[in-house]
PDB file of C-alpha atoms in Angstrom:
ATOM      1  CA  UNK A   1       0.000   0.000   0.000  1.00  0.00           C
ATOM      2  CA  UNK A   2       1.334   3.413  -0.983  1.00  0.00           C
ATOM      3  CA  UNK A   3      -1.081   5.508   1.099  1.00  0.00           C
ATOM      4  CA  UNK A   4      -4.340   4.968   2.940  1.00  0.00           C
ATOM      5  CA  UNK A   5      -7.651   6.345   1.698  1.00  0.00           C
ATOM      6  CA  UNK A   6     -11.016   6.524   3.425  1.00  0.00           C
ATOM      7  CA  UNK A   7     -13.230   3.554   2.575  1.00  0.00           C
ATOM      8  CA  UNK A   8     -15.550   4.145  -0.353  1.00  0.00           C
ATOM      9  CA  UNK A   9     -19.254   3.330  -0.294  1.00  0.00           C
ATOM     10  CA  UNK A  10     -19.371   0.647  -2.959  1.00  0.00           C
ATOM     11  CA  UNK A  11     -22.244  -1.637  -3.950  1.00  0.00           C
ATOM     12  CA  UNK A  12     -21.382  -5.124  -5.175  1.00  0.00           C
ATOM     13  CA  UNK A  13     -22.774  -5.990  -8.604  1.00  0.00           C
ATOM     14  CA  UNK A  14     -20.644  -8.907  -9.836  1.00  0.00           C
ATOM     15  CA  UNK A  15     -20.105  -9.407 -13.538  1.00  0.00           C
ATOM     16  CA  UNK A  16     -20.277 -12.882 -15.027  1.00  0.00           C
ATOM     17  CA  UNK A  17     -17.199 -12.247 -17.181  1.00  0.00           C
ATOM     18  CA  UNK A  18     -13.658 -12.170 -15.796  1.00  0.00           C
ATOM     19  CA  UNK A  19     -10.500 -13.454 -17.445  1.00  0.00           C
ATOM     20  CA  UNK A  20      -7.725 -14.369 -15.042  1.00  0.00           C
ATOM     21  CA  UNK A  21      -5.095 -12.396 -13.191  1.00  0.00           C
ATOM     22  CA  UNK A  22      -4.619  -8.642 -13.568  1.00  0.00           C
ATOM     23  CA  UNK A  23      -1.372  -6.829 -12.827  1.00  0.00           C
ATOM     24  CA  UNK A  24      -2.481  -3.171 -12.494  1.00  0.00           C
ATOM     25  CA  UNK A  25      -0.328  -0.842 -14.600  1.00  0.00           C
ATOM     26  CA  UNK A  26      -2.982   1.495 -15.995  1.00  0.00           C
ATOM     27  CA  UNK A  27      -6.467   2.893 -15.334  1.00  0.00           C
ATOM     28  CA  UNK A  28      -8.840   3.350 -18.266  1.00  0.00           C
ATOM     29  CA  UNK A  29     -11.956   5.519 -18.011  1.00  0.00           C
ATOM     30  CA  UNK A  30     -14.895   4.720 -20.291  1.00  0.00           C
ATOM     31  CA  UNK A  31     -18.440   5.940 -20.938  1.00  0.00           C
ATOM     32  CA  UNK A  32     -21.248   3.411 -21.279  1.00  0.00           C
ATOM     33  CA  UNK A  33     -23.074   5.114 -24.190  1.00  0.00           C
ATOM     34  CA  UNK A  34     -26.276   4.355 -22.274  1.00  0.00           C
ATOM     35  CA  UNK A  35     -28.455   5.479 -19.411  1.00  0.00           C
ATOM     36  CA  UNK A  36     -28.609   2.398 -17.132  1.00  0.00           C
ATOM     37  CA  UNK A  37     -26.046  -0.229 -18.049  1.00  0.00           C
ATOM     38  CA  UNK A  38     -26.032  -2.293 -14.864  1.00  0.00           C
ATOM     39  CA  UNK A  39     -27.899  -5.350 -16.137  1.00  0.00           C
ATOM     40  CA  UNK A  40     -26.157  -5.307 -19.510  1.00  0.00           C
ATOM     41  CA  UNK A  41     -22.705  -5.134 -17.899  1.00  0.00           C
ATOM     42  CA  UNK A  42     -23.529  -8.137 -15.698  1.00  0.00           C
ATOM     43  CA  UNK A  43     -25.133 -10.329 -18.357  1.00  0.00           C
ATOM     44  CA  UNK A  44     -23.929  -9.145 -21.791  1.00  0.00           C
ATOM     45  CA  UNK A  45     -23.364 -11.886 -24.371  1.00  0.00           C
ATOM     46  CA  UNK A  46     -20.194 -10.263 -25.737  1.00  0.00           C
ATOM     47  CA  UNK A  47     -18.230 -10.981 -22.561  1.00  0.00           C
ATOM     48  CA  UNK A  48     -17.471  -7.328 -21.848  1.00  0.00           C
ATOM     49  CA  UNK A  49     -16.810  -6.457 -18.239  1.00  0.00           C
ATOM     50  CA  UNK A  50     -15.446  -3.694 -16.039  1.00  0.00           C
ATOM     51  CA  UNK A  51     -14.084  -3.255 -12.520  1.00  0.00           C
ATOM     52  CA  UNK A  52     -16.333  -0.329 -11.544  1.00  0.00           C
ATOM     53  CA  UNK A  53     -19.486   1.300 -12.878  1.00  0.00           C
ATOM     54  CA  UNK A  54     -20.283   4.804 -11.626  1.00  0.00           C
ATOM     55  CA  UNK A  55     -23.808   6.160 -11.980  1.00  0.00           C
ATOM     56  CA  UNK A  56     -24.577   9.854 -12.475  1.00  0.00           C
ATOM     57  CA  UNK A  57     -25.537  10.201  -8.788  1.00  0.00           C
ATOM     58  CA  UNK A  58     -22.056   9.000  -7.769  1.00  0.00           C
ATOM     59  CA  UNK A  59     -23.075   5.443  -6.841  1.00  0.00           C
ATOM     60  CA  UNK A  60     -20.112   3.126  -7.369  1.00  0.00           C
ATOM     61  CA  UNK A  61     -20.734  -0.497  -8.324  1.00  0.00           C
ATOM     62  CA  UNK A  62     -17.944  -3.025  -7.878  1.00  0.00           C
ATOM     63  CA  UNK A  63     -18.335  -5.443 -10.746  1.00  0.00           C
ATOM     64  CA  UNK A  64     -15.024  -7.286 -10.447  1.00  0.00           C
ATOM     65  CA  UNK A  65     -12.182  -7.638  -7.996  1.00  0.00           C
ATOM     66  CA  UNK A  66      -9.227  -5.344  -8.585  1.00  0.00           C
ATOM     67  CA  UNK A  67      -6.859  -8.227  -9.306  1.00  0.00           C
ATOM     68  CA  UNK A  68      -8.848  -9.986 -12.034  1.00  0.00           C
ATOM     69  CA  UNK A  69      -8.769  -9.116 -15.703  1.00  0.00           C
ATOM     70  CA  UNK A  70     -11.917  -7.709 -17.307  1.00  0.00           C
ATOM     71  CA  UNK A  71     -12.812  -7.357 -20.969  1.00  0.00           C
ATOM     72  CA  UNK A  72     -13.127  -3.572 -21.244  1.00  0.00           C
ATOM     73  CA  UNK A  73     -10.295  -2.228 -23.363  1.00  0.00           C
ATOM     74  CA  UNK A  74     -10.764  -4.284 -26.520  1.00  0.00           C
ATOM     75  CA  UNK A  75      -8.459  -3.615 -29.448  1.00  0.00           C
ATOM     76  CA  UNK A  76      -5.946  -1.252 -27.970  1.00  0.00           C
ATOM     77  CA  UNK A  77      -2.267  -0.504 -27.698  1.00  0.00           C
ATOM     78  CA  UNK A  78       0.074   1.258 -25.302  1.00  0.00           C
ATOM     79  CA  UNK A  79       3.819   0.879 -24.624  1.00  0.00           C
ATOM     80  CA  UNK A  80       3.997  -1.828 -27.271  1.00  0.00           C
ATOM     81  CA  UNK A  81       1.395  -3.875 -25.375  1.00  0.00           C
ATOM     82  CA  UNK A  82      -1.636  -4.956 -27.408  1.00  0.00           C
ATOM     83  CA  UNK A  83      -3.517  -6.822 -24.660  1.00  0.00           C
ATOM     84  CA  UNK A  84      -4.284  -4.065 -22.167  1.00  0.00           C
ATOM     85  CA  UNK A  85      -7.042  -6.006 -20.422  1.00  0.00           C
ATOM     86  CA  UNK A  86      -4.315  -7.870 -18.499  1.00  0.00           C
ATOM     87  CA  UNK A  87      -2.871  -4.626 -17.096  1.00  0.00           C
ATOM     88  CA  UNK A  88      -5.777  -2.134 -17.025  1.00  0.00           C
ATOM     89  CA  UNK A  89      -8.223  -1.386 -14.258  1.00  0.00           C
ATOM     90  CA  UNK A  90     -11.426   0.013 -15.745  1.00  0.00           C
ATOM     91  CA  UNK A  91     -14.158   2.468 -14.784  1.00  0.00           C
ATOM     92  CA  UNK A  92     -17.369   2.858 -16.780  1.00  0.00           C
ATOM     93  CA  UNK A  93     -19.163   6.165 -16.311  1.00  0.00           C
ATOM     94  CA  UNK A  94     -22.877   6.052 -17.066  1.00  0.00           C
ATOM     95  CA  UNK A  95     -23.136   8.536 -19.923  1.00  0.00           C
ATOM     96  CA  UNK A  96     -24.508   8.636 -23.472  1.00  0.00           C
ATOM     97  CA  UNK A  97     -21.000   9.525 -24.752  1.00  0.00           C
ATOM     98  CA  UNK A  98     -22.352  12.063 -27.226  1.00  0.00           C
ATOM     99  CA  UNK A  99     -20.384  15.049 -25.892  1.00  0.00           C
ATOM    100  CA  UNK A 100     -23.596  16.734 -24.692  1.00  0.00           C
ATOM    101  CA  UNK A 101     -24.673  14.422 -21.874  1.00  0.00           C
ATOM    102  CA  UNK A 102     -23.130  15.966 -18.750  1.00  0.00           C
ATOM    103  CA  UNK A 103     -20.974  14.230 -16.184  1.00  0.00           C
ATOM    104  CA  UNK A 104     -22.456  15.516 -12.902  1.00  0.00           C
ATOM    105  CA  UNK A 105     -20.197  16.640 -10.072  1.00  0.00           C
ATOM    106  CA  UNK A 106     -21.145  13.616  -7.937  1.00  0.00           C
ATOM    107  CA  UNK A 107     -20.081  11.254 -10.721  1.00  0.00           C
ATOM    108  CA  UNK A 108     -16.775  13.031 -11.388  1.00  0.00           C
ATOM    109  CA  UNK A 109     -15.985  13.118  -7.662  1.00  0.00           C
ATOM    110  CA  UNK A 110     -16.808   9.405  -7.273  1.00  0.00           C
ATOM    111  CA  UNK A 111     -14.568   8.616 -10.240  1.00  0.00           C
ATOM    112  CA  UNK A 112     -11.742  10.624  -8.677  1.00  0.00           C
ATOM    113  CA  UNK A 113     -12.271   8.894  -5.321  1.00  0.00           C
ATOM    114  CA  UNK A 114     -12.035   5.471  -6.985  1.00  0.00           C
ATOM    115  CA  UNK A 115      -8.895   6.451  -8.861  1.00  0.00           C
ATOM    116  CA  UNK A 116      -7.267   7.795  -5.676  1.00  0.00           C
ATOM    117  CA  UNK A 117      -8.142   4.562  -3.860  1.00  0.00           C
ATOM    118  CA  UNK A 118      -6.389   2.574  -6.592  1.00  0.00           C
ATOM    119  CA  UNK A 119      -3.396   4.928  -6.570  1.00  0.00           C
ATOM    120  CA  UNK A 120      -3.132   4.424  -2.816  1.00  0.00           C
ATOM    121  CA  UNK A 121      -3.264   0.656  -3.212  1.00  0.00           C
ATOM    122  CA  UNK A 122      -1.183   0.138  -6.368  1.00  0.00           C
ATOM    123  CA  UNK A 123       1.014   3.246  -6.569  1.00  0.00           C
ATOM    124  CA  UNK A 124       1.374   5.666  -9.450  1.00  0.00           C
ATOM    125  CA  UNK A 125      -0.659   4.463 -12.429  1.00  0.00           C
ATOM    126  CA  UNK A 126      -1.377   6.406 -15.611  1.00  0.00           C
ATOM    127  CA  UNK A 127      -5.040   7.319 -16.059  1.00  0.00           C
ATOM    128  CA  UNK A 128      -6.326   7.544 -19.634  1.00  0.00           C
ATOM    129  CA  UNK A 129      -9.551   7.766 -21.539  1.00  0.00           C
ATOM    130  CA  UNK A 130     -10.494   4.762 -23.650  1.00  0.00           C
ATOM    131  CA  UNK A 131     -10.069   6.911 -26.771  1.00  0.00           C
ATOM    132  CA  UNK A 132      -6.373   7.303 -25.956  1.00  0.00           C
ATOM    133  CA  UNK A 133      -5.549   3.594 -26.180  1.00  0.00           C
ATOM    134  CA  UNK A 134      -8.234   2.208 -28.521  1.00  0.00           C
ATOM    135  CA  UNK A 135      -7.109   1.309 -32.030  1.00  0.00           C
ATOM    136  CA  UNK A 136     -10.577   1.242 -33.623  1.00  0.00           C
ATOM    137  CA  UNK A 137     -11.690   4.848 -33.081  1.00  0.00           C
ATOM    138  CA  UNK A 138     -13.556   4.753 -29.756  1.00  0.00           C
ATOM    139  CA  UNK A 139     -14.357   8.243 -28.405  1.00  0.00           C
ATOM    140  CA  UNK A 140     -15.191   7.584 -24.769  1.00  0.00           C
ATOM    141  CA  UNK A 141     -15.468   9.284 -22.403  1.00  0.00           C
ATOM    142  CA  UNK A 142     -16.513  12.033 -24.804  1.00  0.00           C
ATOM    143  CA  UNK A 143     -17.048  15.380 -23.066  1.00  0.00           C
ATOM    144  CA  UNK A 144     -15.508  14.191 -19.780  1.00  0.00           C
ATOM    145  CA  UNK A 145     -14.318  17.173 -17.674  1.00  0.00           C
ATOM    146  CA  UNK A 146     -10.691  16.119 -17.289  1.00  0.00           C
ATOM    147  CA  UNK A 147      -9.580  19.353 -15.587  1.00  0.00           C
ATOM    148  CA  UNK A 148     -12.286  19.035 -12.934  1.00  0.00           C
ATOM    149  CA  UNK A 149     -11.485  15.351 -12.497  1.00  0.00           C
ATOM    150  CA  UNK A 150      -7.761  16.020 -11.976  1.00  0.00           C
ATOM    151  CA  UNK A 151      -8.538  18.761  -9.458  1.00  0.00           C
ATOM    152  CA  UNK A 152     -10.712  16.280  -7.515  1.00  0.00           C
ATOM    153  CA  UNK A 153      -7.893  13.712  -7.634  1.00  0.00           C
ATOM    154  CA  UNK A 154      -5.403  16.315  -6.363  1.00  0.00           C
ATOM    155  CA  UNK A 155      -7.658  17.315  -3.463  1.00  0.00           C
ATOM    156  CA  UNK A 156      -8.181  13.687  -2.411  1.00  0.00           C
ATOM    157  CA  UNK A 157      -4.552  12.578  -2.662  1.00  0.00           C
ATOM    158  CA  UNK A 158      -2.619  12.779   0.617  1.00  0.00           C
ATOM    159  CA  UNK A 159       0.213  15.283   0.381  1.00  0.00           C
ATOM    160  CA  UNK A 160       3.743  14.150   1.160  1.00  0.00           C
ATOM    161  CA  UNK A 161       4.993  15.853   4.167  1.00  0.00           C
TER     162      UNK A 161
END
C-alpha cells in the first residue's frame, strides 16, 4: 500500500465475465453510451466487463475484484502492449458519450475517489480515456471534464509531508 484512503461506499454488482489475473499498470476511463447499463454489464453476451461502474448520482458499483482481468479495453495498444485487459483497471461512467450528456459533479468526484483509492493501493498508475488507447476509433469518455477530475484527484490525494 502506498497511502491509505477513506473507505468508499461501494455496492457489489458482480459481472459474469472475468479473465484471469490482472497486474495493475494502468487505469482506463470509459463511458457506457447508455443510461442504465447495470444489467447489460452483468449479463452481456459479448463478454465485456469492467471493474467499476459509476452512476450519475455517484453510486459506485464493484463489478469485479481489482486483481482480475476484465474485458473492457478491446483492441488497444500502449507501450507496445496490445492486450491491455491484463494490465488495465477500468471504470465505466454512465453517460450517453455524445459530448452533450453531462458528467455531474457527484459522478466526477466518485470517479476521482475510486482512482485515488487505486493509486493508494497500487502506486502511481497512468489514467487515460479509452479513446487514448483504442485502435478502432472509440471516443469515450466524450465530453468528460478532465480538468475538474484532476482537481478532484489532487484534493483527495494525501500530500507528502
